[in-house]
Amino acid sequence: MLRLGRAAAPLRALLGPLSLLPRRPASGGRSKEVLLRVHAEEKRGIAEILMNRPRAKNSLGKVFVEELFETLDALHFDDSVRVVIIRSNVAGVFCAGADLKERASMTDVETDLFVQKLRSLMDGIAALPMPTIAAIEGYALGGGLELALACDLRVAASSAKMGLIETTRGLFPGAGGTQRLPRCIGISLAKELIFTGRQIDGQEALSMGLVNHSVPQNDEGDAAYQRALTLAKEIVPRAPIAVRMGKVAINKGIEVDIASGMAIERMCYAQNIPTKDRQEGMAAFIEKREPKFIGK
């Protein structure tokens, strides 16, 4: 079981410039379905969650979901990670959504409990303290799009296909889609996409505000990842505590009236005032140099 928590930073120093965690197969010789890659040199501060379930197109099965929980647990308290990119290690697909073959064997009670777990998983992604970016190369359907919606930012290849298609299967989005999609693109458009179960491409998603960037796919099939990586590298040099506090202020403030939101902003700002990074930022400005933030 992968549980690094606060020990992740010193452990990473021993693993070299680019590591896949864990390196050993899981029990029974089964390969991991979720890989955590941490960059320690040229991409310092960036971690990647790679979804790696090729036979099931990264569908959200029980083992897959448990491994995602473990990976989130490993990242949550790692202050050295400044940005997380979530992407697929399977060509042509980000995440195909629920594992309906597995779901078919569940009782009604088991189904309800598992969907609650999926909802908790998406909440766990949203609750990561550092910025998260979903790099969508192929299909992001149903729970796959809900996973991307739980991220702070989304980058898609123009050829990617996205949709909350649950109504075409006798369902409706139950892992946060009915709540996060309207907050992302507005109520009317969200209703249209959910009611019809329509799939849209990356360019249409951009026009709706569903993704931050849409890029033409390249020969390697990783154009969205490359754009996400560029975006991550733009975030990494910024003061990490300030970025994290900004995330809290936005996420909490958007859910309340503006006066309450202002109070939340004030509380977050107060936590940033005594940081060494704020002092470094002011000193760098006065000395006309680039700041070197340490996350303290």
mmCIF file of C-alpha atoms in Angstrom:
data_model
loop_
_atom_site.group_PDB
_atom_site.id
_atom_site.type_symbol
_atom_site.label_atom_id
_atom_site.label_comp_id
_atom_site.label_asym_id
_atom_site.label_seq_id
_atom_site.Cartn_x
_atom_site.Cartn_y
_atom_site.Cartn_z
ATOM 1 C CA MET A 1 0.000 0.000 0.000
ATOM 2 C CA LEU A 2 1.390 3.409 -0.953
ATOM 3 C CA ARG A 3 1.317 5.718 2.028
ATOM 4 C CA LEU A 4 4.014 8.368 2.025
ATOM 5 C CA GLY A 5 2.354 11.300 3.803
ATOM 6 C CA ARG A 6 4.811 13.681 5.419
ATOM 7 C CA ALA A 7 7.737 11.368 4.739
ATOM 8 C CA ALA A 8 7.412 11.810 0.976
ATOM 9 C CA ALA A 9 9.957 14.622 0.579
ATOM 10 C CA PRO A 10 13.005 12.853 2.109
ATOM 11 C CA LEU A 11 12.017 9.603 0.415
ATOM 12 C CA ARG A 12 11.897 11.296 -2.964
ATOM 13 C CA ALA A 13 15.441 12.579 -2.495
ATOM 14 C CA LEU A 14 16.601 8.957 -2.396
ATOM 15 C CA LEU A 15 14.643 7.910 -5.481
ATOM 16 C CA GLY A 16 16.468 9.980 -8.065
ATOM 17 C CA PRO A 17 15.336 12.599 -10.574
ATOM 18 C CA LEU A 18 12.299 10.736 -11.899
ATOM 19 C CA SER A 19 10.525 7.979 -10.056
ATOM 20 C CA LEU A 20 7.441 5.856 -10.407
ATOM 21 C CA LEU A 21 5.956 4.999 -7.031
ATOM 22 C CA PRO A 22 5.600 2.201 -6.168
ATOM 23 C CA ARG A 23 8.042 0.187 -8.263
ATOM 24 C CA ARG A 24 6.907 -3.229 -7.085
ATOM 25 C CA PRO A 25 3.783 -4.963 -8.378
ATOM 26 C CA ALA A 26 0.882 -5.174 -5.977
ATOM 27 C CA SER A 27 0.061 -8.415 -4.212
ATOM 28 C CA GLY A 28 -0.419 -11.382 -6.512
ATOM 29 C CA GLY A 29 1.827 -9.841 -9.139
ATOM 30 C CA ARG A 30 -0.887 -7.450 -10.352
ATOM 31 C CA SER A 31 0.410 -4.212 -11.834
ATOM 32 C CA LYS A 32 -0.662 -0.969 -10.233
ATOM 33 C CA GLU A 33 -3.603 0.735 -11.918
ATOM 34 C CA VAL A 34 -2.601 4.168 -10.604
ATOM 35 C CA LEU A 35 0.984 5.394 -10.731
ATOM 36 C CA LEU A 36 2.433 8.375 -8.894
ATOM 37 C CA ARG A 37 5.310 10.039 -10.673
ATOM 38 C CA VAL A 38 7.282 12.749 -8.926
ATOM 39 C CA HIS A 39 9.796 14.997 -10.615
ATOM 40 C CA ALA A 40 12.787 15.913 -8.511
ATOM 41 C CA GLU A 41 15.055 17.870 -10.865
ATOM 42 C CA GLU A 42 14.118 19.705 -14.051
ATOM 43 C CA LYS A 43 10.412 19.543 -13.171
ATOM 44 C CA ARG A 44 10.832 20.005 -9.436
ATOM 45 C CA GLY A 45 7.590 20.599 -7.590
ATOM 46 C CA ILE A 46 5.390 18.731 -10.102
ATOM 47 C CA ALA A 47 3.757 15.379 -9.396
ATOM 48 C CA GLU A 48 1.746 13.330 -11.868
ATOM 49 C CA ILE A 49 -1.028 10.834 -11.255
ATOM 50 C CA LEU A 50 -1.052 8.410 -14.186
ATOM 51 C CA MET A 51 -4.175 6.307 -14.655
ATOM 52 C CA ASN A 52 -3.058 2.937 -15.961
ATOM 53 C CA ARG A 53 -5.931 0.501 -16.512
ATOM 54 C CA PRO A 54 -5.695 -0.180 -20.267
ATOM 55 C CA ARG A 55 -8.026 -3.178 -20.592
ATOM 56 C CA ALA A 56 -10.891 -1.281 -18.954
ATOM 57 C CA LYS A 57 -10.023 2.153 -20.416
ATOM 58 C CA ASN A 58 -9.290 3.545 -16.954
ATOM 59 C CA SER A 59 -12.860 2.868 -15.835
ATOM 60 C CA LEU A 60 -13.509 3.469 -12.153
ATOM 61 C CA GLY A 61 -13.405 -0.023 -10.666
ATOM 62 C CA LYS A 62 -12.954 -0.917 -7.003
ATOM 63 C CA VAL A 63 -9.188 -1.497 -7.092
ATOM 64 C CA PHE A 64 -8.632 1.543 -9.288
ATOM 65 C CA VAL A 65 -10.566 3.761 -6.875
ATOM 66 C CA GLU A 66 -8.721 2.410 -3.813
ATOM 67 C CA GLU A 67 -5.383 3.107 -5.455
ATOM 68 C CA LEU A 68 -6.486 6.646 -6.306
ATOM 69 C CA PHE A 69 -7.360 7.188 -2.637
ATOM 70 C CA GLU A 70 -3.902 5.936 -1.627
ATOM 71 C CA THR A 71 -2.251 8.247 -4.129
ATOM 72 C CA LEU A 72 -4.197 11.266 -2.874
ATOM 73 C CA ASP A 73 -3.162 10.351 0.657
ATOM 74 C CA ALA A 74 0.476 10.304 -0.435
ATOM 75 C CA LEU A 75 0.188 13.760 -1.964
ATOM 76 C CA HIS A 76 -1.981 15.612 0.504
ATOM 77 C CA PHE A 77 0.666 16.429 3.113
ATOM 78 C CA ASP A 78 3.659 16.652 0.775
ATOM 79 C CA ASP A 79 4.621 20.323 0.891
ATOM 80 C CA SER A 80 7.300 19.822 -1.765
ATOM 81 C CA VAL A 81 4.633 19.167 -4.433
ATOM 82 C CA ARG A 82 3.393 22.456 -5.833
ATOM 83 C CA VAL A 83 1.258 21.213 -8.750
ATOM 84 C CA VAL A 84 -0.389 17.877 -9.546
ATOM 85 C CA ILE A 85 -1.190 16.788 -13.104
ATOM 86 C CA ILE A 86 -3.720 13.992 -13.547
ATOM 87 C CA ARG A 87 -3.432 12.201 -16.878
ATOM 88 C CA SER A 88 -3.814 8.854 -18.573
ATOM 89 C CA ASN A 89 -1.131 6.294 -19.298
ATOM 90 C CA VAL A 90 -3.535 4.682 -21.813
ATOM 91 C CA ALA A 91 -3.608 5.985 -25.388
ATOM 92 C CA GLY A 92 -6.851 7.540 -26.591
ATOM 93 C CA VAL A 93 -8.657 7.704 -23.264
ATOM 94 C CA PHE A 94 -8.542 9.837 -20.128
ATOM 95 C CA CYS A 95 -11.130 7.890 -18.136
ATOM 96 C CA ALA A 96 -14.140 6.043 -19.532
ATOM 97 C CA GLY A 97 -16.194 6.515 -16.375
ATOM 98 C CA ALA A 98 -17.815 3.880 -14.205
ATOM 99 C CA ASP A 99 -16.891 0.224 -14.596
ATOM 100 C CA LEU A 100 -20.387 -0.891 -15.633
ATOM 101 C CA LYS A 101 -19.415 -4.567 -15.867
ATOM 102 C CA GLU A 102 -18.323 -4.490 -12.249
ATOM 103 C CA ARG A 103 -21.329 -2.356 -11.308
ATOM 104 C CA ALA A 104 -23.728 -4.911 -12.826
ATOM 105 C CA SER A 105 -22.767 -7.461 -10.161
ATOM 106 C CA MET A 106 -23.533 -5.093 -7.278
ATOM 107 C CA THR A 107 -26.753 -5.004 -5.296
ATOM 108 C CA ASP A 108 -28.660 -1.729 -5.000
ATOM 109 C CA VAL A 109 -27.151 -1.141 -1.560
ATOM 110 C CA GLU A 110 -23.637 -1.928 -2.795
ATOM 111 C CA THR A 111 -24.125 0.418 -5.733
ATOM 112 C CA ASP A 112 -25.225 3.254 -3.465
ATOM 113 C CA LEU A 113 -22.229 2.746 -1.173
ATOM 114 C CA PHE A 114 -19.792 2.599 -4.079
ATOM 115 C CA VAL A 115 -21.160 5.786 -5.648
ATOM 116 C CA GLN A 116 -20.767 7.452 -2.249
ATOM 117 C CA LYS A 117 -17.135 6.350 -2.337
ATOM 118 C CA LEU A 118 -16.740 7.836 -5.828
ATOM 119 C CA ARG A 119 -18.200 11.092 -4.565
ATOM 120 C CA SER A 120 -15.686 11.055 -1.704
ATOM 121 C CA LEU A 121 -12.895 10.394 -4.182
ATOM 122 C CA MET A 122 -13.803 13.440 -6.259
ATOM 123 C CA ASP A 123 -14.037 15.500 -3.076
ATOM 124 C CA GLY A 124 -10.566 14.231 -2.168
ATOM 125 C CA ILE A 125 -9.172 15.429 -5.481
ATOM 126 C CA ALA A 126 -10.844 18.812 -5.041
ATOM 127 C CA ALA A 127 -9.460 19.027 -1.489
ATOM 128 C CA LEU A 128 -5.803 18.610 -2.465
ATOM 129 C CA PRO A 129 -4.142 21.786 -1.177
ATOM 130 C CA MET A 130 -2.021 22.387 -4.269
ATOM 131 C CA PRO A 131 -3.378 23.249 -7.752
ATOM 132 C CA THR A 132 -4.456 20.272 -9.855
ATOM 133 C CA ILE A 133 -4.597 20.042 -13.653
ATOM 134 C CA ALA A 134 -6.438 17.394 -15.677
ATOM 135 C CA ALA A 135 -4.758 16.636 -19.021
ATOM 136 C CA ILE A 136 -7.481 15.158 -21.244
ATOM 137 C CA GLU A 137 -6.216 13.483 -24.416
ATOM 138 C CA GLY A 138 -9.103 11.184 -25.352
ATOM 139 C CA TYR A 139 -12.422 10.133 -23.864
ATOM 140 C CA ALA A 140 -13.481 11.625 -20.512
ATOM 141 C CA LEU A 141 -16.983 10.282 -20.006
ATOM 142 C CA GLY A 142 -19.322 10.065 -17.032
ATOM 143 C CA GLY A 143 -17.195 9.613 -13.928
ATOM 144 C CA GLY A 144 -14.134 10.410 -16.019
ATOM 145 C CA LEU A 145 -15.404 13.914 -16.657
ATOM 146 C CA GLU A 146 -16.476 14.193 -13.022
ATOM 147 C CA LEU A 147 -12.877 13.397 -12.096
ATOM 148 C CA ALA A 148 -11.630 16.152 -14.409
ATOM 149 C CA LEU A 149 -14.213 18.576 -12.987
ATOM 150 C CA ALA A 150 -12.810 17.932 -9.506
ATOM 151 C CA CYS A 151 -9.487 19.371 -10.692
ATOM 152 C CA ASP A 152 -8.772 23.099 -10.536
ATOM 153 C CA LEU A 153 -7.801 23.400 -14.194
ATOM 154 C CA ARG A 154 -8.453 21.327 -17.323
ATOM 155 C CA VAL A 155 -6.513 21.112 -20.566
ATOM 156 C CA ALA A 156 -7.884 19.079 -23.473
ATOM 157 C CA ALA A 157 -6.743 18.010 -26.886
ATOM 158 C CA SER A 158 -9.135 19.447 -29.471
ATOM 159 C CA SER A 159 -9.963 15.860 -30.501
ATOM 160 C CA ALA A 160 -10.858 14.790 -26.932
ATOM 161 C CA LYS A 161 -14.422 13.695 -26.233
ATOM 162 C CA MET A 162 -16.130 14.737 -23.011
ATOM 163 C CA GLY A 163 -19.605 14.238 -21.639
ATOM 164 C CA LEU A 164 -21.744 13.301 -18.672
ATOM 165 C CA ILE A 165 -23.401 10.454 -20.540
ATOM 166 C CA GLU A 166 -25.147 8.800 -17.603
ATOM 167 C CA THR A 167 -28.693 9.456 -18.884
ATOM 168 C CA THR A 168 -27.896 7.267 -21.891
ATOM 169 C CA ARG A 169 -27.358 4.390 -19.435
ATOM 170 C CA GLY A 170 -30.425 4.931 -17.269
ATOM 171 C CA LEU A 171 -28.455 6.921 -14.681
ATOM 172 C CA PHE A 172 -27.531 10.501 -13.890
ATOM 173 C CA PRO A 173 -24.222 11.911 -12.639
ATOM 174 C CA GLY A 174 -23.750 10.902 -9.018
ATOM 175 C CA ALA A 175 -20.097 11.669 -8.256
ATOM 176 C CA GLY A 176 -20.346 15.435 -8.247
ATOM 177 C CA GLY A 177 -21.261 16.114 -11.867
ATOM 178 C CA THR A 178 -24.617 17.728 -11.150
ATOM 179 C CA GLN A 179 -22.905 20.170 -8.783
ATOM 180 C CA ARG A 180 -19.518 20.900 -10.356
ATOM 181 C CA LEU A 181 -20.595 21.198 -13.998
ATOM 182 C CA PRO A 182 -23.141 24.020 -13.354
ATOM 183 C CA ARG A 183 -20.554 25.860 -11.281
ATOM 184 C CA CYS A 184 -18.111 25.522 -14.165
ATOM 185 C CA ILE A 185 -20.218 26.368 -17.244
ATOM 186 C CA GLY A 186 -23.501 27.711 -15.877
ATOM 187 C CA ILE A 187 -26.821 26.117 -15.059
ATOM 188 C CA SER A 188 -28.503 26.112 -18.491
ATOM 189 C CA LEU A 189 -25.587 24.603 -20.396
ATOM 190 C CA ALA A 190 -25.000 22.047 -17.651
ATOM 191 C CA LYS A 191 -28.629 20.981 -17.773
ATOM 192 C CA GLU A 192 -28.463 20.619 -21.547
ATOM 193 C CA LEU A 193 -25.365 18.412 -21.426
ATOM 194 C CA ILE A 194 -26.685 16.271 -18.565
ATOM 195 C CA PHE A 195 -30.227 15.912 -19.954
ATOM 196 C CA THR A 196 -29.000 14.927 -23.442
ATOM 197 C CA GLY A 197 -25.904 12.952 -22.420
ATOM 198 C CA ARG A 198 -24.164 14.666 -25.344
ATOM 199 C CA GLN A 199 -20.444 14.335 -25.981
ATOM 200 C CA ILE A 200 -18.446 17.409 -26.978
ATOM 201 C CA ASP A 201 -14.908 17.833 -28.272
ATOM 202 C CA GLY A 202 -12.107 19.898 -26.789
ATOM 203 C CA GLN A 203 -12.801 22.988 -28.850
ATOM 204 C CA GLU A 204 -16.486 23.083 -27.910
ATOM 205 C CA ALA A 205 -15.534 22.474 -24.284
ATOM 206 C CA LEU A 206 -13.254 25.508 -24.477
ATOM 207 C CA SER A 207 -16.030 27.694 -25.877
ATOM 208 C CA MET A 208 -18.257 26.675 -22.941
ATOM 209 C CA GLY A 209 -15.564 27.309 -20.347
ATOM 210 C CA LEU A 210 -15.388 23.630 -19.419
ATOM 211 C CA VAL A 211 -11.632 23.546 -20.120
ATOM 212 C CA ASN A 212 -9.003 26.260 -19.770
ATOM 213 C CA HIS A 213 -7.128 25.337 -22.929
ATOM 214 C CA SER A 214 -7.769 23.233 -26.033
ATOM 215 C CA VAL A 215 -4.787 22.236 -28.154
ATOM 216 C CA PRO A 216 -4.402 20.346 -31.457
ATOM 217 C CA GLN A 217 -3.304 16.765 -30.878
ATOM 218 C CA ASN A 218 0.311 15.961 -31.781
ATOM 219 C CA ASP A 219 1.881 12.826 -33.284
ATOM 220 C CA GLU A 220 2.829 11.542 -29.823
ATOM 221 C CA GLY A 221 -0.748 11.834 -28.577
ATOM 222 C CA ASP A 222 0.219 13.917 -25.532
ATOM 223 C CA ALA A 223 -0.552 17.500 -26.586
ATOM 224 C CA ALA A 224 -2.845 18.141 -23.612
ATOM 225 C CA TYR A 225 -0.210 16.825 -21.221
ATOM 226 C CA GLN A 226 2.482 19.028 -22.758
ATOM 227 C CA ARG A 227 0.250 22.101 -22.395
ATOM 228 C CA ALA A 228 -0.621 21.089 -18.835
ATOM 229 C CA LEU A 229 3.080 20.690 -18.072
ATOM 230 C CA THR A 230 3.782 24.183 -19.415
ATOM 231 C CA LEU A 231 0.999 25.536 -17.219
ATOM 232 C CA ALA A 232 2.352 23.661 -14.198
ATOM 233 C CA LYS A 233 5.830 25.079 -14.778
ATOM 234 C CA GLU A 234 4.290 28.556 -14.777
ATOM 235 C CA ILE A 235 2.704 27.911 -11.373
ATOM 236 C CA VAL A 236 5.663 26.176 -9.673
ATOM 237 C CA PRO A 237 7.843 29.325 -9.218
ATOM 238 C CA ARG A 238 5.045 31.210 -7.464
ATOM 239 C CA ALA A 239 4.826 31.376 -3.682
ATOM 240 C CA PRO A 240 3.281 28.007 -2.795
ATOM 241 C CA ILE A 241 1.555 29.080 0.414
ATOM 242 C CA ALA A 242 0.038 32.082 -1.340
ATOM 243 C CA VAL A 243 -1.168 29.847 -4.172
ATOM 244 C CA ARG A 244 -2.691 27.362 -1.718
ATOM 245 C CA MET A 245 -4.376 30.104 0.287
ATOM 246 C CA GLY A 246 -5.708 31.579 -2.944
ATOM 247 C CA LYS A 247 -7.210 28.192 -3.787
ATOM 248 C CA VAL A 248 -8.901 27.963 -0.394
ATOM 249 C CA ALA A 249 -10.249 31.511 -0.658
ATOM 250 C CA ILE A 250 -11.728 30.860 -4.110
ATOM 251 C CA ASN A 251 -13.161 27.422 -3.346
ATOM 252 C CA LYS A 252 -14.736 28.439 -0.049
ATOM 253 C CA GLY A 253 -15.711 31.939 -1.076
ATOM 254 C CA ILE A 254 -17.625 30.910 -4.200
ATOM 255 C CA GLU A 255 -20.064 28.921 -2.067
ATOM 256 C CA VAL A 256 -21.202 31.857 0.104
ATOM 257 C CA ASP A 257 -22.423 35.443 -0.273
ATOM 258 C CA ILE A 258 -19.803 38.045 -1.155
ATOM 259 C CA ALA A 259 -19.594 39.510 2.367
ATOM 260 C CA SER A 260 -18.842 36.069 3.796
ATOM 261 C CA GLY A 261 -16.428 35.489 0.927
ATOM 262 C CA MET A 262 -14.557 38.663 1.846
ATOM 263 C CA ALA A 263 -14.243 37.374 5.419
ATOM 264 C CA ILE A 264 -12.829 34.095 4.114
ATOM 265 C CA GLU A 265 -10.351 36.006 1.959
ATOM 266 C CA ARG A 266 -9.267 38.042 4.985
ATOM 267 C CA MET A 267 -8.667 34.892 7.072
ATOM 268 C CA CYS A 268 -6.634 33.301 4.265
ATOM 269 C CA TYR A 269 -4.636 36.494 3.762
ATOM 270 C CA ALA A 270 -3.883 36.674 7.481
ATOM 271 C CA GLN A 271 -2.311 33.219 7.303
ATOM 272 C CA ASN A 272 -0.047 34.359 4.479
ATOM 273 C CA ILE A 273 1.202 37.558 6.131
ATOM 274 C CA PRO A 274 3.752 35.972 8.533
ATOM 275 C CA THR A 275 5.319 33.702 5.910
ATOM 276 C CA LYS A 276 8.957 33.921 4.907
ATOM 277 C CA ASP A 277 7.832 33.818 1.277
ATOM 278 C CA ARG A 278 5.950 37.092 1.664
ATOM 279 C CA GLN A 279 9.080 38.693 3.097
ATOM 280 C CA GLU A 280 11.130 37.226 0.241
ATOM 281 C CA GLY A 281 8.689 38.571 -2.326
ATOM 282 C CA MET A 282 8.926 42.088 -0.927
ATOM 283 C CA ALA A 283 12.720 41.914 -0.682
ATOM 284 C CA ALA A 284 13.046 40.639 -4.249
ATOM 285 C CA PHE A 285 10.868 43.474 -5.511
ATOM 286 C CA ILE A 286 12.967 46.093 -3.750
ATOM 287 C CA GLU A 287 16.214 44.477 -4.903
ATOM 288 C CA LYS A 288 14.891 44.073 -8.475
ATOM 289 C CA ARG A 289 15.524 40.333 -8.678
ATOM 290 C CA GLU A 290 13.480 37.154 -9.069
ATOM 291 C CA PRO A 291 12.145 35.812 -5.751
ATOM 292 C CA LYS A 292 13.121 32.403 -4.472
ATOM 293 C CA PHE A 293 10.163 30.988 -2.596
ATOM 294 C CA ILE A 294 10.638 28.077 -0.194
ATOM 295 C CA GLY A 295 7.065 27.411 0.903
ATOM 296 C CA LYS A 296 7.508 28.676 4.460
#
